[in-house]
């Protein structure tokens, strides 16, 4: 591709005339916005260790009461985007949230979609649109766009979870806002039980709107058992997607979520895909390698790898399985028609 004219090649007075009329010549910037072959990515490969986060989060528990925080969260920010942007990737926000015994994070609803992956502690729960969802380690709880949610804690130890939101892309669309609400009466529970088994589901489903999110809590015990069952088959990638059990489609519309098991000693090569990916270690330990970077993840560690990069995952244990939670923006990219796998 040949070189194009630069801004400096244009007479200063001409440039001033353009600027005065809010006009910009394309050609000096054309290669920047349409780079050949592969996008430029601000997203850097980066990892966050839970051993680093945990004491700082507990310190936030001492420094900042809930009334002054609403949500007590340390954001896992990718320096490639600038820390103040609070982005892990172009579309993904990650935060570690702390709730102490007896605390309550007040009800609200917002346009961005959220999920929580529970990291430690017992006794906390999220109420989503009246459904009480207990939080236990490894559980995935959805708070889809527009649904009321609040967090409570009846236990006696700190509870920590990883929030994954599509906030950066919804904010970029200038569509991000919140509505504060009142404490919700608990009116239902057990969507996790109702949809516990693949292949069968509650019968009175035809009255439900296509926009509903029928399952709000995906218990880790069930997901882990499913992975362990799948691992006894010949499949190479022992991976399950979190889906809407009534449609079989992605659980949420913008970000996609899956859980992957690496058998003891297993190495898995993932082809380059157009989505940045977040890896969070649920159990065991694994390395995540891409280009010249390699991260070792212990339990509750998290990393982010930019898109268009082949990735190698390796279980660091020869006798224990490793379980990894994965988030990406494949649902959005597929809807937009820009999703690619390069083999
Ligand atoms: O728990 O509702 O990390 O509204 C960021 C925004 C968590 C939440 C975050 C939120 C929440």
mmCIF file of C-alpha atoms and ligand atoms in Angstrom:
data_model
loop_
_atom_site.group_PDB
_atom_site.id
_atom_site.type_symbol
_atom_site.label_atom_id
_atom_site.label_comp_id
_atom_site.label_asym_id
_atom_site.label_seq_id
_atom_site.Cartn_x
_atom_site.Cartn_y
_atom_site.Cartn_z
ATOM 1 C CA UNK A 1 0.000 0.000 0.000
ATOM 2 C CA UNK A 2 1.470 3.298 -1.028
ATOM 3 C CA UNK A 3 1.947 6.226 1.311
ATOM 4 C CA UNK A 4 -0.745 8.875 1.387
ATOM 5 C CA UNK A 5 -0.453 12.627 1.726
ATOM 6 C CA UNK A 6 0.228 14.034 5.196
ATOM 7 C CA UNK A 7 -1.476 16.894 6.969
ATOM 8 C CA UNK A 8 1.778 18.874 6.809
ATOM 9 C CA UNK A 9 1.700 18.614 2.991
ATOM 10 C CA UNK A 10 -1.300 20.925 2.935
ATOM 11 C CA UNK A 11 -0.948 24.728 3.053
ATOM 12 C CA UNK A 12 -1.524 26.056 6.561
ATOM 13 C CA UNK A 13 -4.217 28.482 5.406
ATOM 14 C CA UNK A 14 -6.150 25.642 3.732
ATOM 15 C CA UNK A 15 -5.990 23.583 6.930
ATOM 16 C CA UNK A 16 -7.190 26.571 8.921
ATOM 17 C CA UNK A 17 -10.117 27.035 6.491
ATOM 18 C CA UNK A 18 -11.100 23.389 6.979
ATOM 19 C CA UNK A 19 -10.802 23.548 10.768
ATOM 20 C CA UNK A 20 -12.872 26.721 10.940
ATOM 21 C CA UNK A 21 -15.700 24.831 9.210
ATOM 22 C CA UNK A 22 -15.323 21.603 11.250
ATOM 23 C CA UNK A 23 -13.977 19.731 8.229
ATOM 24 C CA UNK A 24 -11.152 17.171 8.202
ATOM 25 C CA UNK A 25 -9.263 15.654 5.234
ATOM 26 C CA UNK A 26 -9.528 11.868 5.322
ATOM 27 C CA UNK A 27 -6.322 10.823 3.567
ATOM 28 C CA UNK A 28 -3.806 11.766 6.302
ATOM 29 C CA UNK A 29 -5.749 9.525 8.722
ATOM 30 C CA UNK A 30 -7.046 6.840 6.345
ATOM 31 C CA UNK A 31 -4.341 4.263 7.195
ATOM 32 C CA UNK A 32 -4.875 4.834 10.916
ATOM 33 C CA UNK A 33 -8.619 4.117 10.826
ATOM 34 C CA UNK A 34 -8.324 1.345 8.208
ATOM 35 C CA UNK A 35 -4.985 -0.337 8.920
ATOM 36 C CA UNK A 36 -4.079 -3.119 6.460
ATOM 37 C CA UNK A 37 -4.841 -6.721 7.479
ATOM 38 C CA UNK A 38 -5.389 -6.352 11.188
ATOM 39 C CA UNK A 39 -6.863 -3.669 13.466
ATOM 40 C CA UNK A 40 -4.723 -1.586 15.773
ATOM 41 C CA UNK A 41 -5.663 -2.447 19.321
ATOM 42 C CA UNK A 42 -5.404 -0.255 22.375
ATOM 43 C CA UNK A 43 -6.190 -3.319 24.490
ATOM 44 C CA UNK A 44 -2.913 -4.599 25.960
ATOM 45 C CA UNK A 45 -2.306 -8.128 27.186
ATOM 46 C CA UNK A 46 -2.458 -7.692 30.954
ATOM 47 C CA UNK A 47 -3.117 -9.712 34.099
ATOM 48 C CA UNK A 48 -4.360 -8.850 37.583
ATOM 49 C CA UNK A 49 -3.423 -11.017 40.555
ATOM 50 C CA UNK A 50 -6.062 -11.611 43.219
ATOM 51 C CA UNK A 51 -3.286 -11.604 45.836
ATOM 52 C CA UNK A 52 -2.677 -7.949 44.856
ATOM 53 C CA UNK A 53 -6.354 -6.998 44.682
ATOM 54 C CA UNK A 54 -7.642 -8.660 47.858
ATOM 55 C CA UNK A 55 -5.834 -6.601 50.546
ATOM 56 C CA UNK A 56 -6.554 -3.358 48.671
ATOM 57 C CA UNK A 57 -10.224 -4.261 48.363
ATOM 58 C CA UNK A 58 -10.474 -5.116 52.082
ATOM 59 C CA UNK A 59 -8.756 -1.782 52.787
ATOM 60 C CA UNK A 60 -11.452 -0.061 50.719
ATOM 61 C CA UNK A 61 -13.904 -1.782 53.089
ATOM 62 C CA UNK A 62 -12.272 0.125 55.955
ATOM 63 C CA UNK A 63 -11.812 3.422 54.127
ATOM 64 C CA UNK A 64 -15.151 3.761 52.340
ATOM 65 C CA UNK A 65 -18.521 2.864 53.879
ATOM 66 C CA UNK A 66 -21.254 1.558 51.567
ATOM 67 C CA UNK A 67 -23.194 4.853 51.798
ATOM 68 C CA UNK A 68 -20.194 6.534 50.155
ATOM 69 C CA UNK A 69 -19.659 3.880 47.514
ATOM 70 C CA UNK A 70 -23.032 2.391 46.502
ATOM 71 C CA UNK A 71 -20.940 -0.310 44.827
ATOM 72 C CA UNK A 72 -17.535 -0.875 46.489
ATOM 73 C CA UNK A 73 -15.487 -1.901 43.481
ATOM 74 C CA UNK A 74 -11.865 -1.782 42.366
ATOM 75 C CA UNK A 75 -11.863 -1.677 38.576
ATOM 76 C CA UNK A 76 -9.415 -3.848 36.616
ATOM 77 C CA UNK A 77 -8.341 -1.214 34.111
ATOM 78 C CA UNK A 78 -6.253 -1.852 31.009
ATOM 79 C CA UNK A 79 -3.490 0.794 30.785
ATOM 80 C CA UNK A 80 -3.674 0.575 26.988
ATOM 81 C CA UNK A 81 -7.014 2.379 27.141
ATOM 82 C CA UNK A 82 -5.884 4.761 29.921
ATOM 83 C CA UNK A 83 -6.727 3.767 33.494
ATOM 84 C CA UNK A 84 -9.348 6.509 33.829
ATOM 85 C CA UNK A 85 -11.432 4.887 31.081
ATOM 86 C CA UNK A 86 -12.013 1.877 33.394
ATOM 87 C CA UNK A 87 -11.926 -0.581 30.495
ATOM 88 C CA UNK A 88 -10.404 -4.063 30.303
ATOM 89 C CA UNK A 89 -10.972 -4.058 26.531
ATOM 90 C CA UNK A 90 -12.896 -1.948 24.026
ATOM 91 C CA UNK A 91 -16.199 -3.446 25.208
ATOM 92 C CA UNK A 92 -15.518 -5.150 28.551
ATOM 93 C CA UNK A 93 -15.468 -3.660 32.054
ATOM 94 C CA UNK A 94 -14.117 -5.754 34.942
ATOM 95 C CA UNK A 95 -14.410 -4.903 38.630
ATOM 96 C CA UNK A 96 -13.833 -6.722 41.917
ATOM 97 C CA UNK A 97 -16.652 -5.900 44.306
ATOM 98 C CA UNK A 98 -16.607 -6.286 48.103
ATOM 99 C CA UNK A 99 -19.661 -6.652 50.336
ATOM 100 C CA UNK A 100 -19.142 -6.979 54.088
ATOM 101 C CA UNK A 101 -21.481 -8.836 56.471
ATOM 102 C CA UNK A 102 -24.704 -6.902 57.054
ATOM 103 C CA UNK A 103 -24.073 -4.486 54.191
ATOM 104 C CA UNK A 104 -26.548 -3.726 51.464
ATOM 105 C CA UNK A 105 -25.834 -2.315 48.001
ATOM 106 C CA UNK A 106 -29.045 -0.460 47.092
ATOM 107 C CA UNK A 107 -31.392 -1.367 44.283
ATOM 108 C CA UNK A 108 -30.918 0.153 40.861
ATOM 109 C CA UNK A 109 -31.249 -0.730 37.223
ATOM 110 C CA UNK A 110 -29.190 0.391 34.269
ATOM 111 C CA UNK A 111 -28.814 -0.034 30.539
ATOM 112 C CA UNK A 112 -25.455 -1.882 30.604
ATOM 113 C CA UNK A 113 -25.689 -5.656 31.173
ATOM 114 C CA UNK A 114 -23.741 -7.187 34.053
ATOM 115 C CA UNK A 115 -22.741 -10.614 35.240
ATOM 116 C CA UNK A 116 -21.028 -11.554 38.492
ATOM 117 C CA UNK A 117 -18.611 -14.446 38.959
ATOM 118 C CA UNK A 118 -18.394 -15.159 42.687
ATOM 119 C CA UNK A 119 -14.808 -15.319 43.965
ATOM 120 C CA UNK A 120 -14.986 -15.880 47.728
ATOM 121 C CA UNK A 121 -17.182 -15.839 50.822
ATOM 122 C CA UNK A 122 -20.601 -17.122 51.775
ATOM 123 C CA UNK A 123 -23.927 -15.609 52.777
ATOM 124 C CA UNK A 124 -24.358 -12.852 50.191
ATOM 125 C CA UNK A 125 -27.087 -12.744 47.581
ATOM 126 C CA UNK A 126 -28.180 -10.617 44.655
ATOM 127 C CA UNK A 127 -31.857 -9.939 44.146
ATOM 128 C CA UNK A 128 -32.610 -9.565 40.432
ATOM 129 C CA UNK A 129 -36.119 -8.419 39.541
ATOM 130 C CA UNK A 130 -37.444 -10.014 42.747
ATOM 131 C CA UNK A 131 -35.522 -13.284 42.399
ATOM 132 C CA UNK A 132 -33.135 -14.012 45.246
ATOM 133 C CA UNK A 133 -29.898 -15.469 43.840
ATOM 134 C CA UNK A 134 -27.521 -16.894 46.469
ATOM 135 C CA UNK A 135 -23.863 -16.174 45.726
ATOM 136 C CA UNK A 136 -21.483 -19.086 46.052
ATOM 137 C CA UNK A 137 -17.967 -19.448 44.710
ATOM 138 C CA UNK A 138 -17.908 -19.963 40.942
ATOM 139 C CA UNK A 139 -21.595 -19.125 40.444
ATOM 140 C CA UNK A 140 -22.492 -16.865 37.526
ATOM 141 C CA UNK A 141 -25.370 -14.463 38.178
ATOM 142 C CA UNK A 142 -26.878 -12.322 35.407
ATOM 143 C CA UNK A 143 -28.213 -8.828 35.825
ATOM 144 C CA UNK A 144 -29.370 -8.142 32.271
ATOM 145 C CA UNK A 145 -30.102 -4.681 30.909
ATOM 146 C CA UNK A 146 -32.975 -2.889 32.597
ATOM 147 C CA UNK A 147 -33.532 -5.362 35.452
ATOM 148 C CA UNK A 148 -33.597 -4.167 39.072
ATOM 149 C CA UNK A 149 -30.765 -5.525 41.175
ATOM 150 C CA UNK A 150 -29.332 -5.102 44.658
ATOM 151 C CA UNK A 151 -26.869 -7.015 46.800
ATOM 152 C CA UNK A 152 -27.341 -8.140 50.426
ATOM 153 C CA UNK A 153 -25.244 -10.108 52.878
ATOM 154 C CA UNK A 154 -26.533 -12.262 55.775
ATOM 155 C CA UNK A 155 -23.248 -14.113 56.365
ATOM 156 C CA UNK A 156 -20.256 -13.365 58.547
ATOM 157 C CA UNK A 157 -17.266 -13.104 56.212
ATOM 158 C CA UNK A 158 -16.349 -10.716 53.389
ATOM 159 C CA UNK A 159 -17.826 -11.666 50.020
ATOM 160 C CA UNK A 160 -15.996 -10.766 46.809
ATOM 161 C CA UNK A 161 -17.069 -11.182 43.226
ATOM 162 C CA UNK A 162 -15.899 -10.234 39.736
ATOM 163 C CA UNK A 163 -18.286 -7.933 37.874
ATOM 164 C CA UNK A 164 -18.212 -8.161 34.065
ATOM 165 C CA UNK A 165 -20.163 -5.448 32.266
ATOM 166 C CA UNK A 166 -20.552 -4.215 28.703
ATOM 167 C CA UNK A 167 -20.318 -0.704 30.151
ATOM 168 C CA UNK A 168 -17.533 0.574 27.812
ATOM 169 C CA UNK A 169 -19.508 -0.116 24.638
ATOM 170 C CA UNK A 170 -22.857 1.027 26.047
ATOM 171 C CA UNK A 171 -21.162 4.201 27.329
ATOM 172 C CA UNK A 172 -19.511 4.732 23.919
ATOM 173 C CA UNK A 173 -22.967 4.448 22.344
ATOM 174 C CA UNK A 174 -24.088 7.252 24.725
ATOM 175 C CA UNK A 175 -26.725 4.847 25.998
ATOM 176 C CA UNK A 176 -25.484 4.315 29.570
ATOM 177 C CA UNK A 177 -27.610 5.489 32.489
ATOM 178 C CA UNK A 178 -28.967 4.279 35.822
ATOM 179 C CA UNK A 179 -32.311 4.527 37.645
ATOM 180 C CA UNK A 180 -32.210 4.268 41.454
ATOM 181 C CA UNK A 181 -34.928 2.177 43.108
ATOM 182 C CA UNK A 182 -36.438 0.925 46.349
ATOM 183 C CA UNK A 183 -35.550 -2.256 48.191
ATOM 184 C CA UNK A 184 -37.205 -5.101 46.242
ATOM 185 C CA UNK A 185 -39.581 -7.558 47.849
ATOM 186 C CA UNK A 186 -38.406 -11.082 47.099
ATOM 187 C CA UNK A 187 -41.079 -12.629 44.885
ATOM 188 C CA UNK A 188 -39.329 -15.627 43.338
ATOM 189 C CA UNK A 189 -36.327 -17.911 43.521
ATOM 190 C CA UNK A 190 -34.926 -20.966 41.873
ATOM 191 C CA UNK A 191 -34.533 -20.252 38.147
ATOM 192 C CA UNK A 192 -31.317 -22.234 38.568
ATOM 193 C CA UNK A 193 -33.312 -25.257 39.767
ATOM 194 C CA UNK A 194 -36.012 -24.863 37.106
ATOM 195 C CA UNK A 195 -33.441 -24.993 34.300
ATOM 196 C CA UNK A 196 -31.007 -27.357 36.014
ATOM 197 C CA UNK A 197 -30.840 -29.951 33.221
ATOM 198 C CA UNK A 198 -30.094 -29.381 29.564
ATOM 199 C CA UNK A 199 -32.662 -30.885 27.230
ATOM 200 C CA UNK A 200 -35.648 -30.311 29.503
ATOM 201 C CA UNK A 201 -37.247 -27.115 30.724
ATOM 202 C CA UNK A 202 -40.368 -25.928 32.496
ATOM 203 C CA UNK A 203 -43.398 -26.424 30.224
ATOM 204 C CA UNK A 204 -45.382 -23.165 30.514
ATOM 205 C CA UNK A 205 -42.867 -21.212 28.446
ATOM 206 C CA UNK A 206 -44.937 -19.988 25.521
ATOM 207 C CA UNK A 207 -46.245 -16.913 27.292
ATOM 208 C CA UNK A 208 -42.738 -15.593 27.854
ATOM 209 C CA UNK A 209 -41.509 -12.771 25.665
ATOM 210 C CA UNK A 210 -38.533 -13.459 23.445
ATOM 211 C CA UNK A 211 -36.660 -10.768 25.345
ATOM 212 C CA UNK A 212 -36.892 -12.513 28.693
ATOM 213 C CA UNK A 213 -33.893 -13.750 30.627
ATOM 214 C CA UNK A 214 -35.367 -16.909 32.162
ATOM 215 C CA UNK A 215 -32.280 -18.116 34.026
ATOM 216 C CA UNK A 216 -30.475 -15.667 36.286
ATOM 217 C CA UNK A 217 -28.163 -17.916 38.305
ATOM 218 C CA UNK A 218 -25.856 -20.598 36.890
ATOM 219 C CA UNK A 219 -24.594 -22.583 39.908
ATOM 220 C CA UNK A 220 -20.936 -23.558 39.682
ATOM 221 C CA UNK A 221 -21.635 -27.053 41.060
ATOM 222 C CA UNK A 222 -23.825 -27.794 37.990
ATOM 223 C CA UNK A 223 -21.449 -26.197 35.459
ATOM 224 C CA UNK A 224 -18.457 -28.016 36.945
ATOM 225 C CA UNK A 225 -20.280 -31.363 36.884
ATOM 226 C CA UNK A 226 -21.195 -30.746 33.224
ATOM 227 C CA UNK A 227 -17.558 -30.006 32.342
ATOM 228 C CA UNK A 228 -16.381 -33.112 34.182
ATOM 229 C CA UNK A 229 -18.929 -35.173 32.256
ATOM 230 C CA UNK A 230 -17.844 -33.641 28.956
ATOM 231 C CA UNK A 231 -14.201 -34.375 29.834
ATOM 232 C CA UNK A 232 -14.971 -38.110 29.743
ATOM 233 C CA UNK A 233 -15.816 -37.803 26.020
ATOM 234 C CA UNK A 234 -13.321 -37.472 23.176
ATOM 235 C CA UNK A 235 -13.825 -33.723 22.761
ATOM 236 C CA UNK A 236 -10.577 -31.751 22.746
ATOM 237 C CA UNK A 237 -11.886 -28.435 24.105
ATOM 238 C CA UNK A 238 -13.878 -29.146 27.265
ATOM 239 C CA UNK A 239 -15.858 -25.920 27.190
ATOM 240 C CA UNK A 240 -19.500 -24.967 27.800
ATOM 241 C CA UNK A 241 -21.261 -21.714 26.951
ATOM 242 C CA UNK A 242 -23.640 -19.933 29.290
ATOM 243 C CA UNK A 243 -26.848 -19.725 27.261
ATOM 244 C CA UNK A 244 -30.468 -18.745 27.601
ATOM 245 C CA UNK A 245 -31.968 -22.208 28.242
ATOM 246 C CA UNK A 246 -35.160 -21.422 26.308
ATOM 247 C CA UNK A 247 -33.482 -20.221 23.112
ATOM 248 C CA UNK A 248 -30.053 -21.832 23.256
ATOM 249 C CA UNK A 249 -28.632 -18.437 22.324
ATOM 250 C CA UNK A 250 -26.048 -16.460 24.303
ATOM 251 C CA UNK A 251 -27.170 -15.660 27.855
ATOM 252 C CA UNK A 252 -26.757 -11.919 27.162
ATOM 253 C CA UNK A 253 -26.791 -9.972 23.916
ATOM 254 C CA UNK A 254 -23.472 -8.140 23.906
ATOM 255 C CA UNK A 255 -20.941 -10.175 25.898
ATOM 256 C CA UNK A 256 -20.536 -13.952 25.769
ATOM 257 C CA UNK A 257 -19.523 -16.226 28.632
ATOM 258 C CA UNK A 258 -18.137 -19.732 28.821
ATOM 259 C CA UNK A 259 -16.401 -22.073 31.237
ATOM 260 C CA UNK A 260 -13.508 -24.228 30.142
ATOM 261 C CA UNK A 261 -11.829 -27.186 31.797
ATOM 262 C CA UNK A 262 -8.233 -28.094 31.047
ATOM 263 C CA UNK A 263 -7.561 -31.730 31.828
ATOM 264 C CA UNK A 264 -4.466 -32.359 33.977
ATOM 265 C CA UNK A 265 -1.433 -31.420 31.887
ATOM 266 C CA UNK A 266 -3.554 -30.347 28.893
ATOM 267 C CA UNK A 267 -2.478 -27.632 26.464
ATOM 268 C CA UNK A 268 -5.127 -26.113 24.209
ATOM 269 C CA UNK A 269 -4.415 -23.871 21.201
ATOM 270 C CA UNK A 270 -7.116 -21.344 20.361
ATOM 271 C CA UNK A 271 -7.046 -19.824 16.850
ATOM 272 C CA UNK A 272 -6.872 -16.057 16.474
ATOM 273 C CA UNK A 273 -10.352 -14.579 16.763
ATOM 274 C CA UNK A 274 -11.541 -11.029 16.290
ATOM 275 C CA UNK A 275 -12.644 -10.669 19.932
ATOM 276 C CA UNK A 276 -10.524 -9.669 22.895
ATOM 277 C CA UNK A 277 -10.880 -12.285 25.621
ATOM 278 C CA UNK A 278 -10.911 -12.231 29.404
ATOM 279 C CA UNK A 279 -9.746 -15.315 31.327
ATOM 280 C CA UNK A 280 -10.508 -15.748 35.027
ATOM 281 C CA UNK A 281 -9.251 -18.752 36.969
ATOM 282 C CA UNK A 282 -12.061 -20.431 38.901
ATOM 283 C CA UNK A 283 -10.113 -23.451 40.178
ATOM 284 C CA UNK A 284 -6.601 -24.767 39.645
ATOM 285 C CA UNK A 285 -3.842 -22.965 37.769
ATOM 286 C CA UNK A 286 -3.169 -22.313 34.106
ATOM 287 C CA UNK A 287 -0.968 -20.293 31.825
ATOM 288 C CA UNK A 288 -2.432 -18.039 29.153
ATOM 289 C CA UNK A 289 0.052 -17.252 26.373
ATOM 290 C CA UNK A 290 -0.360 -14.935 23.400
ATOM 291 C CA UNK A 291 2.358 -13.542 21.123
ATOM 292 C CA UNK A 292 5.349 -12.882 23.407
ATOM 293 C CA UNK A 293 3.287 -12.639 26.625
ATOM 294 C CA UNK A 294 2.537 -15.418 29.080
ATOM 295 C CA UNK A 295 0.509 -15.109 32.275
ATOM 296 C CA UNK A 296 0.274 -17.679 35.045
ATOM 297 C CA UNK A 297 -3.168 -17.620 36.602
ATOM 298 C CA UNK A 298 -3.751 -18.922 40.110
ATOM 299 C CA UNK A 299 -7.220 -19.103 41.624
ATOM 300 C CA UNK A 300 -9.150 -15.837 41.211
ATOM 301 C CA UNK A 301 -6.498 -14.275 38.928
ATOM 302 C CA UNK A 302 -7.720 -12.571 35.761
ATOM 303 C CA UNK A 303 -6.142 -11.591 32.446
ATOM 304 C CA UNK A 304 -7.137 -9.967 29.185
ATOM 305 C CA UNK A 305 -5.772 -10.737 25.686
ATOM 306 C CA UNK A 306 -6.495 -8.492 22.667
ATOM 307 C CA UNK A 307 -8.292 -9.838 19.604
ATOM 308 C CA UNK A 308 -6.720 -11.232 16.396
ATOM 309 C CA UNK A 309 -4.155 -13.145 18.490
ATOM 310 C CA UNK A 310 -3.701 -16.930 18.709
ATOM 311 C CA UNK A 311 -3.825 -18.006 22.366
ATOM 312 C CA UNK A 312 -2.381 -21.062 24.087
ATOM 313 C CA UNK A 313 -3.864 -22.280 27.375
ATOM 314 C CA UNK A 314 -1.936 -24.784 29.509
ATOM 315 C CA UNK A 315 -2.905 -26.474 32.717
ATOM 316 C CA UNK A 316 0.036 -25.927 35.083
ATOM 317 C CA UNK A 317 -0.854 -29.020 37.086
ATOM 318 C CA UNK A 318 -0.148 -32.573 35.926
ATOM 319 C CA UNK A 319 -2.738 -34.133 38.242
ATOM 320 C CA UNK A 320 -5.535 -31.584 38.834
ATOM 321 C CA UNK A 321 -7.976 -30.103 36.328
ATOM 322 C CA UNK A 322 -8.042 -26.315 35.818
ATOM 323 C CA UNK A 323 -11.318 -24.417 35.397
ATOM 324 C CA UNK A 324 -11.381 -21.068 33.598
ATOM 325 C CA UNK A 325 -14.190 -18.564 33.127
ATOM 326 C CA UNK A 326 -14.045 -16.760 29.765
ATOM 327 C CA UNK A 327 -15.734 -13.543 28.645
ATOM 328 C CA UNK A 328 -15.637 -11.953 25.190
ATOM 329 C CA UNK A 329 -17.793 -9.802 22.935
ATOM 330 C CA UNK A 330 -18.531 -12.490 20.329
ATOM 331 C CA UNK A 331 -22.354 -12.066 20.585
ATOM 332 C CA UNK A 332 -22.013 -8.382 19.659
ATOM 333 C CA UNK A 333 -19.444 -8.987 16.914
ATOM 334 C CA UNK A 334 -21.581 -11.758 15.391
ATOM 335 C CA UNK A 335 -24.662 -9.533 15.351
ATOM 336 C CA UNK A 336 -22.626 -6.792 13.687
ATOM 337 C CA UNK A 337 -21.132 -9.216 11.146
ATOM 338 C CA UNK A 338 -17.482 -8.474 12.031
ATOM 339 C CA UNK A 339 -16.701 -11.689 13.935
ATOM 340 C CA UNK A 340 -13.784 -13.684 12.483
ATOM 341 C CA UNK A 341 -11.811 -16.814 13.285
ATOM 342 C CA UNK A 342 -8.420 -17.034 11.562
ATOM 343 C CA UNK A 343 -6.960 -20.511 11.379
HETATM 344 O O1 LIG B 1 -23.217 -4.247 41.209
HETATM 345 O O2 LIG B 1 -24.714 -3.105 40.157
HETATM 346 O O3 LIG B 1 -18.927 -3.133 39.066
HETATM 347 O O4 LIG B 1 -23.939 -1.021 38.829
HETATM 348 C C1 LIG B 1 -20.373 -1.469 38.267
HETATM 349 C C2 LIG B 1 -21.659 -0.938 38.204
HETATM 350 C C3 LIG B 1 -21.180 -3.216 39.674
HETATM 351 C C4 LIG B 1 -23.540 -3.393 40.383
HETATM 352 C C5 LIG B 1 -20.164 -2.597 38.997
HETATM 353 C C6 LIG B 1 -22.694 -1.550 38.886
HETATM 354 C C7 LIG B 1 -22.457 -2.690 39.623
#
